[in-house]
Tab-separated table of C-alpha atoms in Angstrom:
chain	number	residue	atom	x	y	z
F	1	MET	CA	-2.624	-14.953	15.072
F	2	ALA	CA	-4.991	-17.868	14.828
F	3	THR	CA	-3.897	-19.001	18.268
F	4	GLY	CA	-4.432	-15.530	19.758
F	5	ARG	CA	-8.082	-15.091	18.748
F	6	ARG	CA	-10.531	-13.810	21.317
F	7	PRO	CA	-13.823	-15.434	20.244
F	8	GLY	CA	-16.743	-13.687	21.865
F	9	ALA	CA	-14.504	-10.941	23.264
F	10	TYR	CA	-14.756	-8.583	20.280
F	11	VAL	CA	-16.431	-5.248	20.872
F	12	CYS	CA	-17.486	-4.801	17.218
F	13	GLY	CA	-16.760	-5.929	13.671
F	14	ILE	CA	-13.869	-3.475	13.340
F	15	ASP	CA	-12.244	-5.042	16.407
F	16	ALA	CA	-12.573	-8.516	14.859
F	17	ALA	CA	-11.256	-7.361	11.460
F	18	MET	CA	-8.285	-5.579	13.038
F	19	ASP	CA	-7.406	-8.798	14.830
F	20	VAL	CA	-7.007	-10.411	11.392
F	21	ILE	CA	-5.127	-7.576	9.630
F	22	GLY	CA	-3.337	-6.034	12.596
F	23	GLY	CA	0.340	-5.296	12.206
F	24	LYS	CA	2.406	-3.123	9.931
F	25	TRP	CA	2.722	-5.531	7.004
F	26	LYS	CA	-0.413	-7.662	6.654
F	27	VAL	CA	-2.424	-5.148	4.644
F	28	LEU	CA	0.560	-4.557	2.341
F	29	ILE	CA	0.888	-8.315	1.822
F	30	LEU	CA	-2.791	-8.422	0.847
F	31	TRP	CA	-2.343	-5.567	-1.639
F	32	ALA	CA	0.732	-7.227	-3.156
F	33	LEU	CA	-1.151	-10.520	-3.614
F	34	ASN	CA	-4.122	-8.750	-5.175
F	35	GLU	CA	-2.552	-8.679	-8.641
F	36	ARG	CA	-1.500	-12.333	-8.899
F	37	PRO	CA	-0.011	-15.220	-6.912
F	38	CYS	CA	3.547	-14.590	-5.723
F	39	ARG	CA	6.426	-16.628	-4.457
F	40	PHE	CA	8.001	-15.758	-1.109
F	41	GLY	CA	11.045	-13.995	-2.600
F	42	GLU	CA	8.880	-11.961	-4.945
F	43	LEU	CA	6.723	-10.807	-2.045
F	44	ARG	CA	9.821	-9.845	-0.104
F	45	ARG	CA	11.123	-7.766	-3.032
F	46	ASN	CA	7.726	-6.062	-3.410
F	47	LEU	CA	7.725	-5.074	0.272
F	48	PRO	CA	11.033	-3.313	0.962
F	49	GLY	CA	11.860	-3.274	4.653
F	50	ILE	CA	10.039	-6.450	5.659
F	51	THR	CA	12.226	-9.167	7.147
F	52	GLU	CA	11.994	-12.805	6.113
F	53	LYS	CA	10.948	-13.739	9.643
F	54	VAL	CA	8.069	-11.251	9.726
F	55	LEU	CA	6.915	-12.120	6.196
F	56	ALA	CA	6.911	-15.848	6.981
F	57	SER	CA	5.061	-15.249	10.256
F	58	HIS	CA	2.412	-13.007	8.682
F	59	LEU	CA	1.870	-15.409	5.781
F	60	ARG	CA	1.349	-18.278	8.250
F	61	GLU	CA	-1.148	-16.195	10.231
F	62	LEU	CA	-3.036	-15.079	7.112
F	63	GLU	CA	-3.124	-18.686	5.920
F	64	ALA	CA	-4.470	-19.864	9.291
F	65	ASP	CA	-7.174	-17.185	9.072
F	66	GLY	CA	-8.238	-18.357	5.597
F	67	ILE	CA	-7.114	-15.125	3.890
F	68	VAL	CA	-4.096	-16.487	1.996
F	69	HIS	CA	-3.682	-19.828	0.222
F	70	ARG	CA	-0.264	-21.526	0.137
F	71	GLU	CA	0.241	-23.793	-2.873
F	72	GLU	CA	3.167	-26.223	-2.832
F	73	TYR	CA	4.228	-27.627	-6.196
F	74	ASP	CA	5.886	-31.031	-6.391
F	75	GLU	CA	8.880	-29.864	-8.426
F	76	VAL	CA	12.640	-29.816	-8.144
F	77	PRO	CA	13.560	-27.345	-6.835
F	78	PRO	CA	10.422	-26.979	-4.681
F	79	ARG	CA	8.141	-24.080	-5.533
F	80	VAL	CA	5.586	-22.426	-3.243
F	81	GLU	CA	3.154	-19.705	-4.303
F	82	TYR	CA	0.863	-17.576	-2.188
F	83	SER	CA	-2.473	-16.251	-3.395
F	84	LEU	CA	-5.610	-14.729	-1.957
F	85	THR	CA	-8.583	-16.906	-1.100
F	86	ALA	CA	-12.112	-15.692	-1.829
F	87	LEU	CA	-12.144	-14.383	1.740
F	88	GLY	CA	-8.883	-12.525	1.061
F	89	VAL	CA	-10.306	-10.972	-2.107
F	90	SER	CA	-13.364	-9.796	-0.166
F	91	LEU	CA	-11.118	-8.356	2.552
F	92	ASN	CA	-9.139	-6.424	-0.076
F	93	ALA	CA	-12.415	-5.091	-1.482
F	94	ALA	CA	-13.353	-3.907	2.014
F	95	LEU	CA	-9.952	-2.197	2.372
F	96	ALA	CA	-10.196	-0.388	-0.992
F	97	PRO	CA	-12.227	2.562	0.389
F	98	LEU	CA	-9.664	2.957	3.164
F	99	GLY	CA	-6.921	3.197	0.531
F	100	ALA	CA	-8.934	5.792	-1.391
F	101	TRP	CA	-9.412	7.806	1.803
F	102	GLY	CA	-5.672	7.704	2.501
F	103	ARG	CA	-4.811	8.873	-1.009
F	104	GLU	CA	-7.286	11.741	-0.809
F	105	HIS	CA	-6.771	12.941	2.758
F	106	VAL	CA	-3.220	11.944	3.647
F	107	LEU	CA	-1.394	11.914	0.322
F	108	GLY	CA	-3.388	14.835	-1.079
F	109	GLY	CA	-4.547	12.859	-4.094
F	110	ALA	CA	-1.006	11.844	-5.048
F	111	GLU	CA	-0.238	8.257	-5.927
F	112	PRO	CA	2.476	6.571	-3.845
F	113	ALA	CA	5.721	5.734	-5.652
F	114	ARG	CA	4.945	2.002	-5.398
F	115	SER	CA	1.361	2.263	-6.700
F	116	THR	CA	1.914	-0.512	-9.254
F	117	VAL	CA	2.481	-2.998	-6.448
F	118	LEU	CA	-0.065	-1.755	-3.958
F	119	GLN	CA	-2.916	-0.482	-6.121
F	120	VAL	CA	-6.166	-2.437	-6.387
F	121	PRO	CA	-7.613	-2.771	-9.898
F	122	GLY	CA	-10.347	-0.208	-10.371
F	123	GLY	CA	-8.344	2.615	-8.808
F	124	ALA	CA	-8.857	1.812	-5.137
């Protein structure tokens, strides 16, 4: 999405933030990377239903926005890991209250079945 930015055209901060995290999977990618760095295949397994094409596209966009860091290791076979940048960690912290609201008001206080993958440390 880095190429689709609308600098100066945002109505408010929420509008700007939604431009960064918009889409069905980006927030779930952020939650999955919150625990530790992951390789592409591991991320795909942690996010059932996401296609390789969409995951690759979203990771590129999050990297371009400075939210995700892509580390390439000079090994055979090649290894690539994705992790959150400081900006990504701060974005996850900002999303934590939204997750708490969803658990309380939508899920009725119940934890989702995949809480180990998508839960932020500290219960958010």
